[in-house]
Amino acid sequence: MSRDAHLSELGEFLKVRRAELSPRAMGLPESGALRRVPGLRREEVAQLAAISTVYYTRLEQGRIEASTPVLMALARVLRLDDDQCDYMLELAGKENARPRRNSTLKVRPSTRRLLDNLTDTPAIVLGPCMDILAWNPLAAALIADFSRIPEEQRNSARMLFTDPAMRDLYADWETAARTTVAFLRMEAANKTDDPRMIALVEELSEKDPQFREWWAARHVSHHTVGAKEFRHPVAGNLTLDWETLACPSDPDQQLVIFTAEPGTASHEGLRFLACWATTHQPSADAAG
């Protein structure tokens, strides 16, 4: 579809959505006069979106392009749902501009079943800002009993910088911490107005001078594979490969799995930890 065709379709889409809304539902006064068009008038939409009627009219006519802030204001006024908002932004050539929805904090049941089936592989699901959304029993045995951490504080970066046990668990804590800060920096590029990201960075900057220094250095990274060395109190020294897999149903969720090369001491240690976890099990992600 050409640019002009996209703009024309965007205008028609806005027109149809406008026709579906009544003045009463939008809190507008009713004069009693006969309305020539169903739904809201163009000037009413423009007024509610804080733009000029001429500007909105040209937008519906497919004659101009709109900025992202204007489109998001129209999405609010026209009460677009997530899919409708995505469609509008795609037509406007700004398909990646909409902030992520809050549903990214919910893990799909199928993903939870996958975690449960990975009995010999530690796995966690990370959400926006590196929040820990779900985990399997072996991940709890390897890293921490996440269920004992309040949900609002259950964050991988926060744990790494504020939990003293993490400095003992990671053999090369500084490399792991620097990588985390670089990854968080990359994430922040798309979340400049996200209150959770802002609060997390402010909290860690205040609590840890190393985080503050590394954050200011502005190094970025988006590695999806790597290796970590653990000094585990039960399983001993473990060298585990980690890999991040994107969740197709929600790009803000990532499945992180840890594996060991078969036949190595780390592989045997991981197997031992899996057996140990069956009788000394930290609470798994039951309620999420």
Coordinates of C-alpha atoms in Angstrom, one line a residue, residues 122 135-146 169 230 232-235 238 270 272-278 280-284:
P122 CA 16.6 -23.5 35.1
W135 CA 10.2 -19.1 37.1
N136 CA 10.5 -22.9 37.5
P137 CA 11.6 -24.8 40.6
L138 CA 15.2 -25.3 39.4
A139 CA 15.7 -21.6 38.7
A140 CA 14.5 -20.9 42.3
A141 CA 17.0 -23.5 43.6
L142 CA 19.8 -22.0 41.4
I143 CA 19.4 -18.3 42.0
A144 CA 16.9 -17.4 44.8
D145 CA 13.5 -18.3 46.3
F146 CA 11.7 -15.6 44.3
L169 CA 26.5 -16.4 44.0
F230 CA 28.0 -19.6 39.8
H232 CA 26.5 -22.3 44.4
P233 CA 26.3 -23.3 48.1
V234 CA 24.8 -26.7 47.3
A235 CA 25.9 -27.6 43.7
L238 CA 28.8 -24.2 37.9
L270 CA 23.0 -29.1 37.7
F272 CA 22.5 -32.9 41.5
L273 CA 20.8 -29.6 42.1
A274 CA 17.7 -30.8 40.4
C275 CA 17.6 -33.9 42.7
W276 CA 18.3 -31.7 45.7
A277 CA 15.5 -29.3 44.8
T278 CA 12.9 -32.1 44.9
H280 CA 14.7 -29.0 49.6
Q281 CA 12.5 -27.0 47.2
P282 CA 12.3 -23.2 47.4
S283 CA 8.7 -22.2 46.6
A284 CA 8.1 -22.3 42.8

